[in-house]
Coordinates of C-alpha atoms and ligand atoms in Angstrom, one line a residue:
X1 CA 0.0 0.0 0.0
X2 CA 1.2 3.2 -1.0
X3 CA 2.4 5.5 2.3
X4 CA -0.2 8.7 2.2
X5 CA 3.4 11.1 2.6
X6 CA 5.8 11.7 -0.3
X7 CA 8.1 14.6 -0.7
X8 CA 8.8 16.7 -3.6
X9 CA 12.1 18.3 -4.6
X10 CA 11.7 19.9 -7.6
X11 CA 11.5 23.4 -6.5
X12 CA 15.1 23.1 -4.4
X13 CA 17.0 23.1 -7.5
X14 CA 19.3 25.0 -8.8
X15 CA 20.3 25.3 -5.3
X16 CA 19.9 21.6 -4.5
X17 CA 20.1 19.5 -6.9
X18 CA 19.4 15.9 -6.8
X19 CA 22.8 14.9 -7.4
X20 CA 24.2 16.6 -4.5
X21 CA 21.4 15.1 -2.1
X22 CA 22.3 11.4 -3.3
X23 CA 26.3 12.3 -2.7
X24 CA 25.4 13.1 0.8
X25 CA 24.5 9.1 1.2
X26 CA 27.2 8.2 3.2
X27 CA 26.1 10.5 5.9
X28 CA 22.5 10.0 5.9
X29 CA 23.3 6.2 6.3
X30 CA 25.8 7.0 9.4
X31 CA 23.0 9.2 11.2
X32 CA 20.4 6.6 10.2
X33 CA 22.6 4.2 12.1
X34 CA 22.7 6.7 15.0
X35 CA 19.3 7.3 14.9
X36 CA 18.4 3.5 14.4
X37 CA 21.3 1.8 16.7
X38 CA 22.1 4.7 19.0
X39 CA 26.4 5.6 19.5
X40 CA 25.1 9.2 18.5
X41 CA 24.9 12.3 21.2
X42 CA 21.6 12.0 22.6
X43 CA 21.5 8.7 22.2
X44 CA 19.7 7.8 25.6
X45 CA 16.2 9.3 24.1
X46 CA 15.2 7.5 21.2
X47 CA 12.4 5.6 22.4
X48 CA 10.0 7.4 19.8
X49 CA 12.2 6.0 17.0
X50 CA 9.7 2.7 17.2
X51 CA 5.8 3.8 17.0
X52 CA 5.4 0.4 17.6
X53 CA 6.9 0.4 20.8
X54 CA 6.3 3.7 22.4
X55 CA 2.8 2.2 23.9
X56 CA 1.8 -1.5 24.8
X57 CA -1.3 -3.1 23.6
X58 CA -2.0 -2.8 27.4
X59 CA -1.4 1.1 27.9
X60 CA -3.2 1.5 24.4
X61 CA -6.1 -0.2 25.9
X62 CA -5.8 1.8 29.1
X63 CA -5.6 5.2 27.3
X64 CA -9.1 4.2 25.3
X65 CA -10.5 3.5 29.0
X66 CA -9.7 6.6 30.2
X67 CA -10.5 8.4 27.2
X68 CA -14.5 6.8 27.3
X69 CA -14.7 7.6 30.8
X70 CA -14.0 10.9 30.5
X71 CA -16.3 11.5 27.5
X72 CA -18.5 9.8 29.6
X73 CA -18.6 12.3 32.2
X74 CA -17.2 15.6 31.0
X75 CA -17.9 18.0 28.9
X76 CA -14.5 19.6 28.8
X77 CA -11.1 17.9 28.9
X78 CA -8.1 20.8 30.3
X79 CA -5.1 19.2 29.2
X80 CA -2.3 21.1 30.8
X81 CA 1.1 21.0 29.4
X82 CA 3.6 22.9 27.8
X83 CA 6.0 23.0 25.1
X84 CA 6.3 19.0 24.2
X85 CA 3.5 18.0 26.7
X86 CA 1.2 20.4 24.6
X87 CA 1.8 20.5 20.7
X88 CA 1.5 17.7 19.5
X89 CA -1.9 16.8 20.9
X90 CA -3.4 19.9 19.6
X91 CA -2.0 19.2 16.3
X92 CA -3.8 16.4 15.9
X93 CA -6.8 17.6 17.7
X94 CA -7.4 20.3 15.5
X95 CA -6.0 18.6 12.1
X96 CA -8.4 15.8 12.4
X97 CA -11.1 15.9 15.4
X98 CA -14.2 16.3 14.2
X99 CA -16.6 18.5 16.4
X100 CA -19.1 16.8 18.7
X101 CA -16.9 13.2 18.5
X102 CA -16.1 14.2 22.1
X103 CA -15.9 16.4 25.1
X104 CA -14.1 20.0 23.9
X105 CA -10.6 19.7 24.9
X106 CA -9.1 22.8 26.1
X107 CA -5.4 24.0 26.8
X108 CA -3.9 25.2 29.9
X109 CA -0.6 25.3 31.6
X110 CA 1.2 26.5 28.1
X111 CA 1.7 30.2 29.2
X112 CA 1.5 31.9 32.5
X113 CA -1.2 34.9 31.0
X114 CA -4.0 35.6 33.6
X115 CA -6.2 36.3 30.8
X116 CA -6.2 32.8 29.5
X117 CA -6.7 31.1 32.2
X118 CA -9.5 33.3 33.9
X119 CA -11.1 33.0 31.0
X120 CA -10.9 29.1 31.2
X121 CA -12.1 29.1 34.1
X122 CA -14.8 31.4 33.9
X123 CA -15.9 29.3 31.0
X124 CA -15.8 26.1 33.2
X125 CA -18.8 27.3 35.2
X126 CA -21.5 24.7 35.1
X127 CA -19.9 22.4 32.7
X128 CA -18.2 18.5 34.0
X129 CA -14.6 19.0 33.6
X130 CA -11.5 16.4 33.8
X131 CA -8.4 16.9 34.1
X132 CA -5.5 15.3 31.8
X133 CA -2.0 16.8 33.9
X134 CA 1.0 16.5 31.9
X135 CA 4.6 16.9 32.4
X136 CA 7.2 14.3 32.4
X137 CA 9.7 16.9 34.7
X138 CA 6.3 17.4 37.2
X139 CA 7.9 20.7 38.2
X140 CA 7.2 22.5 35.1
X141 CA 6.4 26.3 36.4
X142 CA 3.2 27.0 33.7
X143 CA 1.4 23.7 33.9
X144 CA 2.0 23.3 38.2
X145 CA 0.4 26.5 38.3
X146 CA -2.1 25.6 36.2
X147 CA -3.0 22.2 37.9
X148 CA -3.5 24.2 40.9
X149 CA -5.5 26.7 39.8
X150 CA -8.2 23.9 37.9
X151 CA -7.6 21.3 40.4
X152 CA -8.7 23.8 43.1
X153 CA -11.7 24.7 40.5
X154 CA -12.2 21.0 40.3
X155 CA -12.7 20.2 44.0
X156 CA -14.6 23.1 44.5
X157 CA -17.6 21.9 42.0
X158 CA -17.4 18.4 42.6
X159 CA -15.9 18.1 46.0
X160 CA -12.4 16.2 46.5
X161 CA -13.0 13.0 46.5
X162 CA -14.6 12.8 43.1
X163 CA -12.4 15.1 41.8
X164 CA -10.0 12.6 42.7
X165 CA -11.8 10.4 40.2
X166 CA -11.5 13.4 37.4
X167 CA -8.1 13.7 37.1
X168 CA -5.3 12.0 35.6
X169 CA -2.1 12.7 36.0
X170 CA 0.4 11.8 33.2
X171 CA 4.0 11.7 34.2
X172 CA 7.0 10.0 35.0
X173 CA 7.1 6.3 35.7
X174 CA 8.5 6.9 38.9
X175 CA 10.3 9.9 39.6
X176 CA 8.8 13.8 39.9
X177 CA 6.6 15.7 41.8
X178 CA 3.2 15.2 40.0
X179 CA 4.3 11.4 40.6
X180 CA 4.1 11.5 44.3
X181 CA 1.3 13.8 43.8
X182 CA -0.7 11.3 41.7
X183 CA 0.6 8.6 44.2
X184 CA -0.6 10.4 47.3
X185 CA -3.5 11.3 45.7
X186 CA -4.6 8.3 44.2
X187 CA -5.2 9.9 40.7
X188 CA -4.9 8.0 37.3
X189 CA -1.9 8.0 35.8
X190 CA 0.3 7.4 32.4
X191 CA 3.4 6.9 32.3
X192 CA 6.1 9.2 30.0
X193 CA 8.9 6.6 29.2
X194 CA 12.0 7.9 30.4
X195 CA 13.9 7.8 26.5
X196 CA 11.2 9.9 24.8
X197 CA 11.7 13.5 25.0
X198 CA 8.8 15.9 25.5
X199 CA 8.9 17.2 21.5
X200 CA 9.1 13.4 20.2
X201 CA 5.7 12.4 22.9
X202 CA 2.9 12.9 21.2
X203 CA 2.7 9.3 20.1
X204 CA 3.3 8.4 24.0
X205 CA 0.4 8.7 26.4
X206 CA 1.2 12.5 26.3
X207 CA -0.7 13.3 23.2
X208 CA -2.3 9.9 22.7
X209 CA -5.2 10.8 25.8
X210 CA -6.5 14.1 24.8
X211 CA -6.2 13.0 21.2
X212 CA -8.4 10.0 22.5
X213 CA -10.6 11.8 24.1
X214 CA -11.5 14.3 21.2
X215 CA -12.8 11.0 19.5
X216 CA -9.3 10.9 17.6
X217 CA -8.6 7.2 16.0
X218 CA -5.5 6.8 18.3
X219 CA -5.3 3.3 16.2
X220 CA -5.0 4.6 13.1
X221 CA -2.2 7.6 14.1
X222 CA -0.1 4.6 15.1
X223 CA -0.6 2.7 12.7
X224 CA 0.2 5.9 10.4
X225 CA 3.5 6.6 12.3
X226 CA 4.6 2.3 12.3
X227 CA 4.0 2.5 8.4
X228 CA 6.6 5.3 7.9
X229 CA 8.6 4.0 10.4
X230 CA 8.8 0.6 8.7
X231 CA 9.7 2.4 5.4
X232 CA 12.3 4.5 7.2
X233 CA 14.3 1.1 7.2
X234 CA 15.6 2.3 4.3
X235 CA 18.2 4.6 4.4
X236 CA 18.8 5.3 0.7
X237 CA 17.6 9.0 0.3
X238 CA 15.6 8.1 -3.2
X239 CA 13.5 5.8 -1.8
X240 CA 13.3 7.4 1.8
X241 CA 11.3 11.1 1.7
X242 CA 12.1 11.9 5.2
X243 CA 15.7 11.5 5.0
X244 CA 15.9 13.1 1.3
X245 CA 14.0 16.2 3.0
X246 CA 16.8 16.0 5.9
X247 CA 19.8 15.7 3.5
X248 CA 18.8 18.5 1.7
X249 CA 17.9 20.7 4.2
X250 CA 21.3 20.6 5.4
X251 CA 22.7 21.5 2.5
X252 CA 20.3 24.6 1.9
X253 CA 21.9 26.0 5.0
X254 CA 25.6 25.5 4.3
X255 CA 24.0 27.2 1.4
X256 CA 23.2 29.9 3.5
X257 CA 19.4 29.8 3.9
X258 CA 19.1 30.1 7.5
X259 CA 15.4 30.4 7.6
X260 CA 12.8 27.1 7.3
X261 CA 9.3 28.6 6.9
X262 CA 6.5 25.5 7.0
X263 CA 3.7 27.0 4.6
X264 CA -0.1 25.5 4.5
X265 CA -2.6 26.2 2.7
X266 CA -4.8 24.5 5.5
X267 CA -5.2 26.1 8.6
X268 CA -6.5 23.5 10.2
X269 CA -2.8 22.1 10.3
X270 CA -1.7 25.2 12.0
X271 CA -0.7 23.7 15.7
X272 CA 0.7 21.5 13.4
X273 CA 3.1 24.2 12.1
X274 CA 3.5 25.0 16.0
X275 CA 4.5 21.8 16.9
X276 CA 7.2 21.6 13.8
X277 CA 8.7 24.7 15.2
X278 CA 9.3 23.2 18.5
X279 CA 10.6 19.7 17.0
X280 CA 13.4 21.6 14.9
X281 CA 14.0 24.6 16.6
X282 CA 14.3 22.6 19.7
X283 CA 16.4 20.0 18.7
X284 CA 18.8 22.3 15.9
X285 CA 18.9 25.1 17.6
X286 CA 22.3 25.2 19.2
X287 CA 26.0 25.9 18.9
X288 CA 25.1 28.9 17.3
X289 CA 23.8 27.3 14.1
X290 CA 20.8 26.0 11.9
X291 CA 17.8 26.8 10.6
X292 CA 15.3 29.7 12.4
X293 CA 11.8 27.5 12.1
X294 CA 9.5 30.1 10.9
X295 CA 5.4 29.4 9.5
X296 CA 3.3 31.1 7.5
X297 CA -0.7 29.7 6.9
X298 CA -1.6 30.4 3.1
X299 CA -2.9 32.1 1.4
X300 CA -3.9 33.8 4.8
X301 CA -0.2 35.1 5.0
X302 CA 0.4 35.9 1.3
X303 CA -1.5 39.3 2.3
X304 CA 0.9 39.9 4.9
X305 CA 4.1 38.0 4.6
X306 CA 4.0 37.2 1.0
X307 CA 5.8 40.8 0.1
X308 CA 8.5 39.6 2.4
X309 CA 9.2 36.1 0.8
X310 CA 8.6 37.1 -2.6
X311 CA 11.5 39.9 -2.2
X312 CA 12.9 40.4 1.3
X313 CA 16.5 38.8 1.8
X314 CA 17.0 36.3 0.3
X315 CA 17.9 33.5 3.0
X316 CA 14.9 31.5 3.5
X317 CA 14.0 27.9 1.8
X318 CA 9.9 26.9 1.9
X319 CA 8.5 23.9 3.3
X320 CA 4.7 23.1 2.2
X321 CA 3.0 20.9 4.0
X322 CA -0.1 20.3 1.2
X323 CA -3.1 18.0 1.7
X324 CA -3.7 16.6 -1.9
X325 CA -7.3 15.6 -0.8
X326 CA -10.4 14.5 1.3
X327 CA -12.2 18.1 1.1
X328 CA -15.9 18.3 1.2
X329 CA -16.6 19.4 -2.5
X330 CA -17.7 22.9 -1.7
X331 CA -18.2 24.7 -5.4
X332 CA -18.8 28.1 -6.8
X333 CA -22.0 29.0 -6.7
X334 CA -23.2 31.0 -10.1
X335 CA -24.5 34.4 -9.1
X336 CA -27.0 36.7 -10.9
X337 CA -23.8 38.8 -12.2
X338 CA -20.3 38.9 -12.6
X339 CA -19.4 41.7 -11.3
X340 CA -17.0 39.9 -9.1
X341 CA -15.7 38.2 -12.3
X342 CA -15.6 34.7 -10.7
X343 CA -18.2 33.1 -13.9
X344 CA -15.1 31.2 -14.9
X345 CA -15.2 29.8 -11.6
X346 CA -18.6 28.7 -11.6
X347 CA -18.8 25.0 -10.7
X348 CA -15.0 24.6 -9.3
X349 CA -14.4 23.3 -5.7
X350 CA -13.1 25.3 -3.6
X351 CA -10.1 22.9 -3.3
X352 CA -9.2 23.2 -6.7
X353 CA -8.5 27.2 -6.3
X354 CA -6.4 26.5 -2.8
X355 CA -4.8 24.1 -4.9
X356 CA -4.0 26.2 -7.6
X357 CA -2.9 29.1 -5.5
X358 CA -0.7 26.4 -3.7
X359 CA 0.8 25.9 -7.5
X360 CA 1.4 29.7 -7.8
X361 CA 2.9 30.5 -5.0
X362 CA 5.1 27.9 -5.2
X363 CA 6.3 28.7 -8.5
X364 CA 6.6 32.2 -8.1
X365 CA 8.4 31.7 -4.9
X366 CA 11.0 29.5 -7.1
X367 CA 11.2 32.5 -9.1
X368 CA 12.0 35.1 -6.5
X369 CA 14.7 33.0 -5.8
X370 CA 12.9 31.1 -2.4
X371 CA 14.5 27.4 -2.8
X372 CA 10.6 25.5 -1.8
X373 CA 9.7 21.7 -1.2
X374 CA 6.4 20.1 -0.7
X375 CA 5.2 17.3 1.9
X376 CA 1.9 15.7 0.2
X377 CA -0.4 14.2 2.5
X378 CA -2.7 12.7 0.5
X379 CA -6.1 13.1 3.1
X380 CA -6.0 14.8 6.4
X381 CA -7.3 12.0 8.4
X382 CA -6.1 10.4 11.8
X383 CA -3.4 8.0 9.8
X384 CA -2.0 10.3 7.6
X385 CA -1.6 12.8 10.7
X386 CA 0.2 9.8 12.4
X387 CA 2.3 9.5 9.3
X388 CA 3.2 13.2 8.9
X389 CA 4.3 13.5 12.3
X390 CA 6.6 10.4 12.1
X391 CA 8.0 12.1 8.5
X392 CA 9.1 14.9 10.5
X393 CA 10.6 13.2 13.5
X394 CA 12.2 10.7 12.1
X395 CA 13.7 14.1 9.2
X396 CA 14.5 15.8 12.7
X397 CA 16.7 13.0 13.9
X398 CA 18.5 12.2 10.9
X399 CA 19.0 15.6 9.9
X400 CA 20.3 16.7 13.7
X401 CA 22.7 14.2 13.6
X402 CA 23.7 15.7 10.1
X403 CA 24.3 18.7 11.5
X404 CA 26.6 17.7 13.7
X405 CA 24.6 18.1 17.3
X406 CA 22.6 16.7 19.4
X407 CA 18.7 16.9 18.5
X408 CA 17.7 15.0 21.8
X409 CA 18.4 17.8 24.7
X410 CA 17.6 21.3 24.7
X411 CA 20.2 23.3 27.5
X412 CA 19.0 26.4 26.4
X413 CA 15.6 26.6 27.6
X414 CA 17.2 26.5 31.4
X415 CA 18.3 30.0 31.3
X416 CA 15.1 31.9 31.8
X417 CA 13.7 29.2 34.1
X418 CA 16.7 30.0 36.4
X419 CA 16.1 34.1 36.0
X420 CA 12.6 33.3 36.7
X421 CA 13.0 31.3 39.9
X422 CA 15.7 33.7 41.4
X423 CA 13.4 36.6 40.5
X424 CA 10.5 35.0 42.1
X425 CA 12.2 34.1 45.5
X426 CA 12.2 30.0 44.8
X427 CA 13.9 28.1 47.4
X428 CA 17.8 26.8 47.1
X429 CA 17.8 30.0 44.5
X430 CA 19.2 32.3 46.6
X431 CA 22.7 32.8 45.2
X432 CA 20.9 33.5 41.7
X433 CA 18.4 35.5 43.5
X434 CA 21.5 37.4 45.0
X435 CA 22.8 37.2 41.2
X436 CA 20.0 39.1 39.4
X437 CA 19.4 41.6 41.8
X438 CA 23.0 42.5 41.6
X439 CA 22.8 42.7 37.4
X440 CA 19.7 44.6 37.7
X441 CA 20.9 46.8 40.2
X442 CA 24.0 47.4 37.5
X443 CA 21.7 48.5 34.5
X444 CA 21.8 51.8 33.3
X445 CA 19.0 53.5 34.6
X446 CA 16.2 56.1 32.9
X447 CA 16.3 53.7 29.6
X448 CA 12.2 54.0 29.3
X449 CA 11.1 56.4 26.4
X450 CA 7.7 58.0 27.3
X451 CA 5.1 60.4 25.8
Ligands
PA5_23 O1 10.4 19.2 24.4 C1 10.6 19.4 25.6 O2 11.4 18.6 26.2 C2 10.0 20.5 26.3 O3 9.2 21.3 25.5 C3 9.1 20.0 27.4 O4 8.1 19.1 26.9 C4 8.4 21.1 28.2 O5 9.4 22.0 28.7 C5 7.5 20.6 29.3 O6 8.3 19.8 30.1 P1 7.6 18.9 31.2 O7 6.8 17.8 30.5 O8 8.7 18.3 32.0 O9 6.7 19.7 32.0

């Protein structure tokens, strides 16, 4: 059976040209051994490498149970998580849920803005709520404060000890604080596997139960993800998509394109831009080199941002991420006159002008001198999803490892965390509290501009 992903090149050349990608072999098959057999950096955290092993029959099963008893007595699911505990489960909810296949599921913990979560609360008045807590650290600032905040919410409509019953907390296997919390309090729980980072999850129980619980075919987006996998066993780059993709965006930034912009003409796969950006900009973005992960959702942005890739500097190279079909076949309505000029139009889905625009701006892109490629999913359904994000882990990993760095850890993200906590007074912080004061102190005052 034909995978529902293939990649298309043809817009990369002059600046990458087949011929180049398949020299590069010899180093796509050594990070494909990395990536496959581990001896790379990182190498402790490629448990997502295997769809077919992230999740047991057993936790599969356990996931759907928890899933039907939550649409079984909520209305609303708050899934709170951040970063890699957050994106990937939104992807897929709003890719491929349909509306009214299950309880709404709604986001906390991914900022710290009062605004949001007041107003998640104040909408949570009245309606049955659950609670799906994730973070594999459990110590996570955003999402502790915001499993307080809906927890105490929680208890407060239902009383604690059905509460209890309403929340599940999905963590750790054994170590962390929302462990012991879970443990003391007798919640539900998942387990995150200790070799699967947070931006590789969302095939792990972190994105599988909300997925479930928006009536998402959780079967199908594995089976989607063990079908590429399977076909990632082959390393040679014309044969394999993701690892052609990989090779030759690595060679589009010694190039000198330094920018990645994912492009849809879907925004339904918008989080699924948002989650992209975290996979590569996470996992490249260090030593002071690789691609900026930018999106744009077309033609929404061609009014806004096209000006700037059409003829701004010239360092970025195009990803689209296209969905070749599976539209409802919405046409152009005839009209009593043309004064809009659409009669030639008369009859045509709606599909067939995204897809033409996609064909435009593609070309004309190539043309002002944007070096593009295309991902075709071929439906946006629950397998294809699975598939797509698989394509772009399993590119991630290869093409890390091309790069020269480790795609698994992500040091960077510490250094606010730590500014944070010494501004904020945490305990054991004090020298950096000490620290910060002292900087601040040391800045040059009066800098504000004012009417
Ligand atoms: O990809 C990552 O590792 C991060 O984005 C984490 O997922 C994010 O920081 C949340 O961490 P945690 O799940 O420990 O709360």
């Amino acid at each position: 059976m034909a995978l529902p992903i293939s990649f298309d090149y043809g817009y990369l050349a002059p600046d990458v040209d087949f011929d180049e990608v398949t020299s590069y072999q010899d180093n796509v098959d050594l990070a494909h051994k990395k990536v496959t057999q581990g001896g790379g950096l990182g190498s402790d955290y490629l448990g997502w490498v295997d769809p077919g092993k992230i999740v047991s029959p057993e936790e599969v099963q356990k996931i759907k149970d928890l899933a039907k008893q939550i649409q079984d007595n909520s209305d609303v699911l708050v899934s709170i998580g951040i970063g890699g505990s957050y994106l990937g489960a939104r992807a897929v909810i709003e890719a491929v849920a349909m509306p009214g296949q299950g309880p709404e599921v709604i986001f906390a913990g991914k900022s710290l803005s009062v605004h949001e979560h007041y107003g998640m609360l104040q909408r949570l008045h009245g309606k049955r709520f659950s609670i799906d807590a994730i973070s594999k650290s459990g110590t996570t600032s955003e999402p502790a404060i915001a499993f307080r905040l809906f927890r105490d919410a929680l208890e407060r409509s239902v009383g604690k000890e059905e509460a209890r019953k309403r929340i599940v907390a999905t963590t750790d296997a054994s170590k962390g604080a929302l462990r012991k919390l879970a443990t003391d309090e007798g919640y539900a729980t998942l387990n995150i596997a200790d070799d699967i980072g947070g931006r590789y999850s969302v095939l792990s129980p972190v994105g599988l139960l909300p997925i479930a619980v928006a009536g998402v075919d959780i079967d199908a987006l594995l089976a989607g993800a063990r079908d590429v996998a399977a076909a990632c066993a082959n390393p040679d780059v014309t044969k394999n998509p993701a690892y052609y993709y990989a090779a030759a965006r690595n060679f589009l930034y010694m190039k000198g394109y330094t920018i990645e912009i994912f492009a849809t003409f879907e925004p339904r796969l918008h989080y699924v831009a948002e989650w992209w950006k975290q996979l590569f900009g996470e996992s490249e973005g260090k030593s002071h080199i690789s691609f900026f992960p930018a999106s744009v959702e077309l033609t929404t942005d061609l009014h806004s941002m096209g000006q700037w890739i059409q003829q701004g500097r010239r360092t970025i190279t195009e990803t689209f991420v296209i969905v070749d079909g599976g539209e409802p076949n919405l046409l152009i309505p005839a009209a009593d006159n043309n004064l809009d000029e659409l009669d030639y139009l008369v009859g045509t889905s709606m599909a067939e002008v995204n897809k033409a625009a996609y064909h435009a701006t593609a070309l004309a892109h190539r043309d002002g001198g944007v070096p593009n490629s295309t991902v075709h999913m071929t439906t946006r359904d629950a397998y294809s999803m699975g598939a797509l994000l698989y394509f772009f882990e399993r590119a991630c990993g290869v093409s890390g490892y091309l790069m020269g760095i480790n795609p698994f850890n992500q040091p960077g993200v510490e250094a606010y965390k730590t500014n944070m906590f010494a501004l904020l007074g945490k305990p054991k912080f004090e020298k950096e509290t000490e620290a910060v004061n002292a900087r601040l102190a040391a800045l040059p005052k009066n800098t504000v501009v004012e009417f």
